[in-house]
Amino acid sequence: MAVAAAKQDALAARIAGLSFAPGGWLGAARAGALARLSAMGLPGKRDEYWRYTDPSTLTVAAAPKAALFKADDEPMTFHGIDRLKLVFVDGVFDPAQSDDPAMAGVEIERLGDAGARDIHWAQGLYGVLEARGQQPVERPLATLNSAFASDGVLIRATGKAARPVSLIYHHASEVSDAILHHCVKVEDGAEITILENGPAAARFNKVMEVEVAKGGRFHHIRSQGRDHERRAVTHIFARLAEGALFKSFTLTANGVLTRNEAVIELAGDDAVAHVAGAAVGDGNFHHDDTVFVTHAGQRCESRQVFKKVLKNGAVGVFQGKILVKQGAQKTDGYQISQSLLLDGDSQFLAKPELEIYADDVKCSHGSTSGAIDETALFYLRSRGVPMRQAQGLLVLAFLAEAIAEIEDEAIAEDIRARLEGWLARHDH
Amino acid sequence: MTGQKMLEIKNLHVKLEEEDKQILKGVNLSIGAGEVHAIMGPNGSGKSTLSYVLSGRDGYEVTDGSATLDGAELLEMEPEERAAAGLFLAFQYPVEIPGVGNMTFLRTALNAQRKARGEAEVSAGDFLKLVREKAKTLKIDADMLKRPVNVGFSGGEKKRNEILQMAMLEPRMCILDETDSGLDVDAMKLVSEGVNALRSAGRSFLVITHYQRLLDHIKPDVVHIMAAGRIIKTGGPELALEVENNGYADLLAEVV
């Protein structure tokens, strides 16, 4: 088993420089993750699940160097949104730059602090959803994260959170290698919005485990960094109870490599999960959305809406699956992945999959790849809209279905403004 | 009516870019300020090509001749420059643009033209007031304004939306390319009223149509008959009636 041996060697090299924090329930969870990771090894190019994205720079021992981005006048995403800020610099929580975490309806703790306690609610979550998400496909980089995360935050919503909790990730060193692990628990009927933005590090490995209890509502809007050379692999593992709602939207602009995985389990009946992404890439940009939605409960609804705008050799990948288990009757599943190729050099690779074991379900999926609509472009220009502005309008129109998944209009408007800024900087 | 010439087309020759096919073979036409001209002609005579070439659509190659708007050479301008200069084409098939709201589209177009002419942009409030007022006379409801451009619009709604754009953008030279196609009698009346409301001493129209009936509503000063890429006959409104009664055959025979 030469391949397996190579994977083990790669794993040994990767984790040699990482520190393992033992002790307490967290230490036990980490040890469990390390044992699972050792059995898996790290992903390699020949793995089917990494067919379209080369994981080597995500698995090598040292993070490849990534230059910092000069933001100039461009404001940070969410700058105008009233929120509770928690700041991480190169993957380390910075209390000085962060707000007081006390807020009605929410408990917020730093991972390291909670790990030292004997009993904690996160005990039933940390590494647990990640472990569940290893079937039927292995996701070793998430397990690596559970074993070696150096920081993170535990968020428990017990009521309706007064403000969004905003996780801000600054990238300060050109060689930083950050591993963050967050857990979010939304209790019965509670509601919270989590915002994330910033490149975080030269290389960023992040896991977020989200459990939404009966009737709980979870909203997640993320904007992944502007640093052109950053690399990121992120996982969201979510489990939804009866009547729970999960909505996640990601904007990705820039970054040489991004792999965003979402593993969502609709466990209870009547749950709703929407996961959406808008990615814009120019040049050396590889963006991979890998999504796995499992319908176990009845009458659940899931939507996957992924849109990519690619130019100058940028590459977009979409691997999306809907698995409808036996008994998950009246499932309503929808999946769309589309790319707008602004030139002939860019490419989009899509692998949509449906696997259905119930007989009374509605599932649809579609994937398209196309150029800008010349007729629409002429129509706009004939009304006096200059070429570049007309193209920008059409690009935003193409992304609109994904942005429409953001419920909060102020946040959606902020995301649109980020995109407009990006389009202006990356003129056609 | 002999105003100052607004649109002047001289010896215009146009072929398809992709194939060796000559469509316009020496079109001469001049329209004075405030005049309404109609072009009628059988299918394939080059009427729509003329409208596309004037508005700057890709796919055509001008091999000879010129077209000026207020003395400025149109054929050298980008489509958006022609619009800012005051040219407007009401499309035969208005284009659907999913994801772009009708209001956003109108405001972007209006402000882009104003900006190109060095004028101040219209504020959101003033724009809203203006668009509501103009939409009302064309019986365009708030829902149609909110929806994406032409998406899910009926044929009549699309044409009314074209006239709304014309009313908002206030062009000086309006080309209507078979605006009557796909319209029922009531819709044609509504669209015609919209056009007639815009008639003024400083604004000219070129109405392209197959049928005389549109010209009952939008009364032309001059009627041209186009065939095989040329204007073969020019006359008054009575020429349209002649075509309606006798068809094109007699006219074509006269030329040949």
XYZ file of C-alpha atoms in Angstrom:
684
model
C 0.000 0.000 0.000
C 2.425 2.607 -1.254
C -0.221 5.287 -1.401
C -1.288 4.724 2.194
C 2.327 4.806 3.345
C 2.917 8.064 1.482
C -0.139 9.529 3.135
C 1.129 8.495 6.550
C 4.504 10.049 5.833
C 2.843 13.262 4.712
C 0.767 13.288 7.868
C 3.803 12.775 10.072
C 5.570 15.669 8.345
C 2.509 17.912 8.565
C 1.868 17.407 12.279
C 5.490 17.331 13.408
C 5.503 21.054 14.038
C 2.041 21.274 15.576
C 1.521 21.219 19.298
C -0.995 18.857 20.788
C -2.834 20.133 23.874
C -3.880 17.237 26.101
C -6.096 17.270 29.194
C -9.789 17.624 30.004
C -12.675 16.791 27.714
C -11.107 18.826 24.950
C -7.873 16.874 25.195
C -9.861 13.653 24.957
C -11.692 14.946 21.885
C -8.387 15.942 20.300
C -6.874 12.543 21.061
C -9.872 10.879 19.454
C -9.471 13.056 16.384
C -5.760 12.298 16.173
C -6.479 8.567 16.296
C -9.015 8.944 13.466
C -6.619 11.103 11.481
C -3.805 8.583 11.845
C -6.048 5.918 10.351
C -6.937 8.162 7.379
C -3.751 9.960 6.488
C -3.886 13.232 4.574
C -5.685 13.659 1.269
C -3.685 13.218 -1.896
C -4.074 14.184 -5.523
C -5.245 10.708 -6.436
C -8.214 10.777 -4.067
C -11.505 10.945 -5.956
C -12.759 13.645 -3.603
C -9.774 15.825 -4.535
C -9.946 15.131 -8.220
C -10.392 18.774 -9.223
C -8.368 20.448 -6.492
C -4.771 19.675 -5.678
C -4.517 19.474 -1.873
C -0.707 19.467 -1.736
C -0.244 23.070 -0.602
C -2.874 22.476 2.076
C -1.087 19.403 3.395
C 2.610 20.345 3.182
C 4.388 20.940 6.468
C 4.923 24.685 6.110
C 2.384 27.163 4.792
C 3.405 28.615 1.408
C 4.171 32.302 1.675
C 1.291 34.705 0.997
C 1.748 38.445 0.531
C -0.501 40.741 2.546
C -3.150 42.696 0.694
C -3.093 46.486 0.721
C -6.727 47.375 1.173
C -6.302 51.080 0.351
C -9.592 52.881 0.895
C -11.744 49.817 0.475
C -13.570 49.252 3.763
C -13.658 45.815 5.373
C -16.748 43.722 4.788
C -19.546 44.362 7.313
C -17.914 47.613 8.467
C -21.277 49.377 8.638
C -23.101 46.510 10.354
C -23.812 46.734 14.099
C -22.201 43.568 15.488
C -20.200 42.037 18.309
C -16.618 41.783 17.092
C -14.224 38.985 17.940
C -10.846 39.461 16.324
C -8.253 36.829 15.460
C -4.816 37.760 14.154
C -3.077 34.990 12.238
C -5.365 32.567 14.029
C -4.864 33.875 17.567
C -7.702 35.548 19.444
C -6.917 39.172 20.226
C -8.934 40.379 23.234
C -7.605 43.925 22.865
C -9.185 44.383 19.434
C -12.340 42.464 20.354
C -15.587 43.579 21.960
C -16.741 42.463 25.399
C -18.355 39.115 24.589
C -21.256 39.651 27.000
C -24.524 39.838 25.072
C -28.107 38.959 25.920
C -29.226 35.604 24.564
C -25.703 34.381 23.795
C -22.822 32.764 25.669
C -19.399 33.197 24.118
C -16.215 31.540 25.338
C -12.759 31.024 24.014
C -12.061 27.404 23.108
C -8.965 27.143 25.317
C -10.805 28.429 28.412
C -13.744 26.078 27.977
C -11.513 23.096 27.364
C -10.086 23.281 30.851
C -13.495 22.906 32.477
C -14.821 19.518 33.537
C -18.178 19.603 31.856
C -19.166 21.826 29.004
C -21.981 21.908 26.458
C -19.456 21.917 23.650
C -18.304 18.490 24.799
C -21.160 16.981 22.823
C -20.251 18.986 19.746
C -16.501 19.471 19.382
C -15.199 16.909 16.922
C -18.547 15.103 17.127
C -20.225 16.563 14.049
C -16.894 16.511 12.269
C -16.607 12.761 13.016
C -20.190 12.166 11.791
C -19.272 14.023 8.610
C -16.543 11.502 7.734
C -19.132 9.165 6.236
C -19.375 8.292 3.412
C -16.420 10.458 2.377
C -13.330 11.119 4.468
C -12.392 14.726 5.189
C -9.000 14.379 6.894
C -8.187 18.100 6.926
C -11.186 18.671 9.189
C -10.004 15.904 11.487
C -6.545 17.450 11.533
C -8.273 20.622 12.624
C -10.140 18.893 15.474
C -6.869 17.393 16.696
C -4.696 20.503 16.476
C -6.871 23.635 16.464
C -4.924 26.289 18.329
C -7.843 28.583 19.049
C -11.505 29.130 18.409
C -14.724 30.242 19.942
C -17.713 28.474 21.427
C -21.004 30.225 20.883
C -24.281 29.156 22.440
C -27.455 30.996 21.548
C -30.143 30.592 24.185
C -32.479 33.276 22.868
C -32.579 35.746 20.061
C -29.120 37.282 19.844
C -29.282 41.068 20.002
C -26.570 41.529 17.373
C -24.651 39.329 14.948
C -21.441 37.810 16.270
C -18.690 38.835 13.890
C -15.503 36.807 13.613
C -12.807 38.934 12.023
C -9.672 37.282 10.750
C -6.620 39.438 10.165
C -3.650 38.208 8.236
C -0.438 39.757 9.618
C 2.420 37.420 8.734
C 3.309 36.219 5.253
C 3.935 32.702 6.519
C 1.208 32.285 9.142
C -0.534 28.945 9.369
C -3.751 29.119 11.350
C -6.040 26.363 12.572
C -9.288 27.558 14.152
C -12.189 25.501 15.401
C -15.530 27.003 16.374
C -18.645 25.399 17.781
C -22.068 26.993 17.612
C -25.112 25.674 19.368
C -28.489 27.222 18.724
C -30.875 26.075 21.430
C -34.625 25.479 21.001
C -36.218 28.462 19.306
C -33.076 30.600 19.589
C -31.651 32.648 16.717
C -28.207 33.936 15.849
C -26.285 35.392 12.954
C -22.583 34.646 12.619
C -20.467 36.839 10.357
C -16.964 35.925 9.273
C -14.554 37.966 7.245
C -10.892 38.327 6.495
C -8.140 36.165 5.027
C -6.999 34.918 8.481
C -3.525 33.730 7.541
C -1.243 32.691 4.704
C -2.838 29.295 5.139
C -6.071 28.848 7.030
C -7.760 25.668 8.165
C -11.085 26.299 9.816
C -13.852 24.096 11.082
C -17.211 25.290 12.331
C -19.589 22.806 13.887
C -23.161 23.996 14.133
C -25.983 22.305 15.943
C -29.417 23.858 15.542
C -32.008 22.541 17.994
C -35.752 22.424 17.489
C -37.059 25.574 15.834
C -33.680 27.305 16.110
C -32.455 29.662 13.401
C -28.858 29.996 12.299
C -27.645 32.563 9.769
C -24.097 32.675 8.507
C -22.599 35.202 6.125
C -18.936 35.070 5.341
C -16.546 37.019 3.168
C -13.232 35.284 2.642
C -10.361 37.637 2.547
C -8.911 39.788 -0.160
C -5.336 38.573 0.000
C -4.590 37.229 -3.457
C -2.081 34.621 -2.328
C -3.843 33.176 0.720
C -4.931 29.561 0.943
C -7.892 28.251 2.869
C -9.640 25.006 3.576
C -12.814 25.347 5.577
C -15.505 22.964 6.747
C -18.934 23.624 8.132
C -20.599 20.641 9.750
C -24.224 21.249 10.624
C -26.955 19.145 12.148
C -30.519 20.360 12.211
C -33.313 19.244 14.513
C -37.030 19.484 13.800
C -38.115 22.773 12.269
C -34.597 24.227 12.448
C -33.262 26.698 9.901
C -29.698 26.944 8.612
C -28.633 29.541 6.098
C -25.065 30.067 5.012
C -23.704 32.398 2.334
C -20.069 32.825 1.349
C -18.471 35.494 -0.788
C -15.027 34.619 -2.082
C -12.961 37.156 -3.951
C -9.271 36.470 -4.436
C -7.160 33.749 -2.870
C -4.989 31.311 -4.820
C -6.731 28.342 -3.277
C -9.996 27.947 -1.437
C -11.793 24.754 -0.617
C -15.052 25.289 1.252
C -16.840 22.191 2.370
C -20.302 22.152 3.867
C -21.664 18.961 5.366
C -25.253 19.369 6.418
C -27.546 16.846 7.997
C -31.268 17.525 8.098
C -31.925 15.165 10.999
C -35.315 16.356 12.227
C -38.517 16.801 10.261
C -39.436 20.110 8.575
C -35.932 21.527 8.748
C -34.585 23.980 6.168
C -30.972 24.324 5.024
C -29.760 26.773 2.405
C -26.114 27.031 1.475
C -24.960 29.513 -1.109
C -21.779 30.947 -2.505
C -20.665 33.704 -4.835
C -17.065 33.473 -5.980
C -15.228 35.892 -8.233
C -11.771 35.005 -9.465
C -9.214 36.715 -11.634
C -6.030 34.961 -12.691
C -4.354 32.661 -10.207
C -7.530 31.647 -8.414
C -8.827 28.195 -7.640
C -12.105 27.955 -5.816
C -13.755 24.719 -4.776
C -17.189 24.368 -3.189
C -17.815 20.882 -1.948
C -21.221 20.322 -0.401
C -22.900 17.264 1.029
C -26.498 17.552 2.183
C -28.179 14.592 3.850
C -31.940 14.463 4.181
C -32.919 12.167 7.051
C -36.055 13.911 8.349
C -39.325 14.263 6.479
C -40.579 17.343 4.637
C -37.196 19.055 4.814
C -36.028 21.608 2.284
C -32.484 22.134 1.084
C -31.064 24.588 -1.429
C -27.548 24.808 -2.813
C -26.900 27.899 -4.918
C -23.330 28.377 -6.136
C -22.245 30.979 -8.656
C -18.767 31.684 -9.923
C -17.402 34.440 -12.116
C -14.050 33.494 -13.602
C -11.498 35.260 -15.768
C -7.863 35.124 -16.833
C -7.407 31.441 -16.171
C -9.302 31.219 -12.885
C -10.688 27.806 -11.992
C -13.975 27.036 -10.284
C -14.989 23.667 -8.867
C -18.319 22.492 -7.558
C -18.952 19.098 -6.017
C -22.435 18.957 -4.613
C -24.451 16.051 -3.397
C -27.930 15.567 -2.078
C -28.449 12.288 -0.266
C -32.060 11.464 0.560
C -32.254 8.650 3.056
C -34.930 6.031 3.220
C -37.951 7.496 4.999
C -37.069 11.123 4.202
C -40.363 11.541 2.380
C -41.564 14.847 0.952
C -37.972 16.050 0.673
C -37.558 19.193 -1.411
C -33.981 19.406 -2.643
C -32.578 21.968 -5.051
C -29.086 22.439 -6.325
C -27.730 24.863 -8.885
C -24.120 25.545 -9.782
C -23.291 28.010 -12.501
C -20.262 29.766 -13.811
C -19.853 32.865 -15.889
C -16.635 32.596 -17.861
C -15.456 36.051 -18.876
C -12.835 34.659 -21.235
C -11.778 31.453 -22.888
C -8.928 30.751 -20.461
C -10.998 30.086 -17.371
C -12.651 26.833 -16.473
C -15.421 25.430 -14.345
C -15.586 21.826 -13.206
C -18.802 20.562 -11.720
C -19.895 17.269 -10.250
C -23.521 17.414 -9.152
C -24.875 14.261 -7.555
C -28.199 12.993 -6.296
C -28.648 9.797 -4.322
C -32.225 9.077 -3.357
C -33.659 6.227 -1.295
C -37.152 7.606 -0.662
C -39.932 7.487 -3.250
C -41.904 10.653 -2.578
C -39.366 13.421 -3.017
C -38.722 16.414 -5.229
C -35.094 16.995 -6.138
C -33.718 19.111 -8.924
C -30.241 20.039 -9.916
C -28.608 21.968 -12.678
C -25.174 23.117 -13.684
C -24.271 25.548 -16.417
C -21.266 27.353 -17.729
C -21.476 30.272 -20.104
C -20.224 33.592 -21.329
C -21.743 37.001 -20.763
C -25.014 37.520 -22.679
C -24.014 39.709 -25.646
C -27.607 40.601 -26.461
C -28.224 41.864 -22.934
C -24.923 43.709 -23.045
C -25.931 45.496 -26.260
C -29.355 46.300 -24.853
C -27.771 47.989 -21.824
C -25.252 49.857 -23.951
C -27.948 51.010 -26.370
C -29.553 52.705 -23.369
C -26.357 54.571 -22.614
C -24.736 52.311 -20.019
C -20.987 52.175 -20.738
C -19.453 48.783 -21.557
C -17.722 48.152 -18.230
C -20.651 49.274 -16.174
C -22.973 47.107 -18.262
C -20.716 44.103 -17.765
C -20.658 44.797 -14.028
C -24.446 44.908 -13.906
C -24.673 41.590 -15.724
C -22.093 40.001 -13.425
C -24.024 41.145 -10.357
C -27.228 39.921 -11.982
C -25.624 36.526 -12.500
C -24.676 36.371 -8.803
C -28.047 37.686 -7.619
C -29.642 34.307 -6.925
C -26.841 33.431 -4.498
C -26.901 36.836 -2.789
C -30.693 36.526 -2.459
C -30.010 33.788 0.101
C -28.921 36.467 2.580
C -32.015 37.409 4.570
C -30.711 40.609 6.130
C -30.986 43.346 3.497
C -28.260 45.563 5.029
C -25.805 42.667 4.972
C -26.815 41.726 1.420
C -26.239 45.338 0.371
C -22.804 45.270 1.985
C -21.920 42.097 0.069
C -23.081 43.739 -3.171
C -20.878 46.742 -2.400
C -17.877 44.422 -1.876
C -18.566 42.839 -5.249
C -18.900 46.201 -6.950
C -15.563 47.185 -5.434
C -13.979 43.991 -6.680
C -15.387 44.478 -10.174
C -14.067 48.025 -10.264
C -10.592 46.861 -9.216
C -10.592 43.959 -11.657
C -11.671 45.829 -14.737
C -12.445 43.767 -17.757
C -41.833 70.704 -42.580
C -38.256 71.490 -43.320
C -36.447 71.736 -40.027
C -32.731 71.457 -39.537
C -31.648 67.928 -40.486
C -31.331 65.790 -37.388
C -30.562 62.391 -38.859
C -28.769 62.317 -42.184
C -28.020 58.984 -43.846
C -26.018 59.100 -47.034
C -25.329 56.251 -49.436
C -25.198 53.721 -46.608
C -23.886 50.328 -47.616
C -23.834 47.540 -45.042
C -22.941 43.881 -45.232
C -23.026 41.096 -42.677
C -19.694 40.782 -40.918
C -19.653 36.980 -40.955
C -20.750 36.354 -44.495
C -20.449 38.077 -47.804
C -23.983 39.322 -47.905
C -24.828 42.914 -48.690
C -27.956 44.045 -46.824
C -28.080 47.811 -47.355
C -27.154 49.000 -50.805
C -27.059 52.761 -50.694
C -29.651 54.106 -48.277
C -30.281 57.848 -48.380
C -32.531 59.388 -45.786
C -32.743 62.675 -43.968
C -35.034 63.489 -41.092
C -35.515 67.023 -39.871
C -36.074 68.029 -36.253
C -39.604 67.317 -35.091
C -40.435 65.125 -38.076
C -41.909 61.652 -38.020
C -40.798 59.381 -40.826
C -42.027 55.873 -41.464
C -40.194 53.129 -43.296
C -42.309 50.341 -44.721
C -41.188 47.418 -46.752
C -41.437 43.694 -47.270
C -39.562 41.153 -45.147
C -35.845 41.090 -45.767
C -35.714 44.564 -47.239
C -33.160 45.722 -44.644
C -35.402 47.777 -42.334
C -34.273 46.174 -39.075
C -30.660 46.096 -40.227
C -30.841 49.843 -40.688
C -32.044 50.264 -37.104
C -29.331 47.974 -35.731
C -26.566 49.644 -37.707
C -27.675 53.062 -36.519
C -27.699 51.918 -32.872
C -24.335 50.158 -33.136
C -25.080 46.482 -32.863
C -22.231 44.038 -33.602
C -22.270 41.817 -36.631
C -22.516 44.406 -39.380
C -19.868 46.046 -41.482
C -20.397 49.442 -43.021
C -18.700 49.304 -46.413
C -19.634 52.778 -47.584
C -21.612 55.861 -46.681
C -22.312 57.769 -43.498
C -24.942 58.470 -40.876
C -24.860 61.634 -38.800
C -26.896 62.787 -35.838
C -26.876 66.584 -35.541
C -23.836 66.548 -37.765
C -21.848 64.066 -35.653
C -20.791 60.795 -37.306
C -22.831 58.093 -35.574
C -21.091 55.125 -37.100
C -17.829 55.890 -35.330
C -19.407 55.966 -31.877
C -19.885 53.152 -29.344
C -23.528 52.230 -28.733
C -23.512 54.030 -25.353
C -22.104 57.180 -26.985
C -24.890 57.145 -29.553
C -27.426 56.870 -26.731
C -25.843 59.778 -24.878
C -25.904 61.760 -28.128
C -29.670 61.314 -28.189
C -30.332 58.189 -30.249
C -32.819 55.619 -29.012
C -33.869 52.317 -30.538
C -37.106 50.732 -29.361
C -36.313 47.063 -29.950
C -38.489 44.754 -31.973
C -37.665 42.082 -29.400
C -36.888 43.791 -26.072
C -34.266 41.818 -24.185
C -34.911 40.055 -20.880
C -32.226 40.647 -18.247
C -32.743 38.364 -15.242
C -31.255 39.719 -12.034
C -31.323 43.399 -13.042
C -34.323 45.266 -11.641
C -36.218 47.461 -14.073
C -35.808 50.503 -11.812
C -32.079 49.917 -11.381
C -31.773 49.577 -15.145
C -33.637 52.803 -15.842
C -31.776 54.803 -13.244
C -28.376 53.447 -14.287
C -29.109 54.277 -17.928
C -30.445 57.742 -17.189
C -27.546 58.683 -14.950
C -24.953 57.180 -17.293
C -26.281 59.318 -20.143
C -26.391 62.415 -17.976
C -22.868 61.768 -16.781
C -21.664 61.332 -20.374
C -23.204 64.710 -21.234
C -21.644 66.372 -18.201
C -24.962 66.775 -16.426
C -25.668 66.106 -12.745
C -27.087 62.719 -11.783
C -30.752 62.530 -10.851
C -31.313 61.887 -7.159
C -33.084 58.714 -6.043
C -36.082 60.711 -4.897
C -36.476 62.750 -8.081
C -35.987 59.650 -10.181
C -38.690 57.770 -8.297
C -41.139 60.597 -8.740
C -40.384 60.888 -12.426
C -40.591 57.189 -13.175
C -43.885 56.781 -11.308
C -45.430 59.647 -13.206
C -44.314 58.353 -16.620
C -45.197 54.741 -15.772
C -48.708 55.743 -14.813
C -49.566 57.154 -18.232
C -48.300 53.933 -19.851
C -50.286 51.834 -17.351
C -47.097 50.238 -16.041
C -47.702 49.168 -12.447
C -45.310 49.142 -9.514
C -44.788 45.401 -9.867
C -43.506 45.755 -13.428
C -41.070 48.398 -12.267
C -39.752 46.141 -9.535
C -39.362 43.017 -11.626
C -36.179 42.212 -13.528
C -35.992 43.925 -16.928
C -38.646 42.424 -19.237
C -38.594 39.079 -17.406
C -42.034 37.515 -17.437
C -43.461 40.533 -19.279
C -46.091 39.925 -21.950
C -45.394 41.141 -25.485
C -47.432 44.284 -24.853
C -45.740 44.942 -21.509
C -42.328 44.703 -23.128
C -43.256 47.270 -25.754
C -44.736 49.597 -23.144
C -41.521 49.218 -21.187
C -39.580 50.347 -24.265
C -41.711 53.466 -24.479
C -41.215 54.075 -20.753
C -37.462 53.994 -21.307
C -37.887 56.421 -24.169
C -39.948 58.734 -21.995
C -37.369 58.608 -19.202
C -34.293 59.021 -21.373
C -35.814 61.770 -23.544
C -33.818 61.006 -26.687
C -33.873 63.417 -29.639
C -33.935 60.743 -32.338
C -36.178 57.752 -31.706
C -36.191 54.657 -33.889
C -39.113 52.304 -33.416
C -38.370 48.902 -34.884
C -41.660 47.122 -35.555
C -43.045 48.313 -32.268
C -46.484 47.170 -33.431
C -45.486 43.523 -33.825
C -47.145 41.300 -31.266
C -49.493 44.023 -30.024
C -53.257 43.758 -29.797
C -55.405 46.766 -30.696
C -55.584 48.142 -27.156
C -51.865 47.771 -26.546
C -51.089 49.434 -29.872
C -53.253 52.364 -28.887
C -51.508 52.677 -25.511
C -48.050 52.497 -27.052
C -48.998 54.990 -29.769
C -50.356 57.433 -27.218
C -47.075 57.115 -25.347
C -45.156 57.918 -28.508
C -47.439 60.769 -29.512
C -47.037 62.331 -26.073
C -43.318 62.533 -26.778
C -43.668 64.240 -30.154
C -42.170 67.685 -30.055
C -40.394 70.187 -32.222
C -37.005 69.006 -31.012
C -37.590 65.268 -31.273
C -37.736 63.141 -34.402
C -38.986 59.633 -35.042
C -38.216 56.887 -37.481
C -41.014 54.332 -37.357
C -40.276 50.983 -38.971
C -43.325 48.877 -39.657
C -44.858 46.304 -41.962
C -48.355 47.592 -41.634
C -50.203 50.782 -42.169
C -52.338 50.370 -39.031
C -49.643 51.688 -36.667
C -49.489 54.797 -38.812
C -53.182 55.422 -38.132
C -52.113 56.071 -34.565
C -48.673 57.587 -35.066
C -49.218 59.885 -38.028
C -46.065 60.238 -40.116
C -44.977 63.308 -42.053
C -43.061 61.252 -44.561
C -43.333 57.616 -45.651
C -40.492 55.698 -47.288
C -40.719 52.348 -48.968
C -37.658 50.180 -48.609
C -36.882 47.195 -50.748
C -33.735 45.176 -51.422
C -31.582 47.459 -49.281
C -32.661 50.757 -50.784
C -35.350 53.335 -50.330
C -37.307 53.019 -53.537
C -40.041 55.544 -52.978
C -40.754 58.455 -50.681
C -44.051 60.202 -50.229
C -46.654 61.462 -47.796
C -48.974 59.448 -45.547
C -50.992 58.463 -48.600
C -48.132 56.160 -49.635
C -48.819 53.981 -46.625
C -52.441 53.669 -47.640
C -51.413 52.711 -51.128
C -49.292 49.884 -49.739
C -52.095 48.763 -47.493
C -54.499 48.562 -50.428
C -52.246 47.269 -53.176
C -49.346 45.562 -51.408
C -45.722 46.060 -52.355
C -45.848 44.301 -55.698
C -46.816 47.337 -57.781
C -44.173 49.508 -56.174
C -41.490 46.918 -56.652
C -42.520 46.518 -60.262
C -42.212 50.260 -60.824
C -38.584 50.192 -59.755
C -37.607 47.142 -61.720
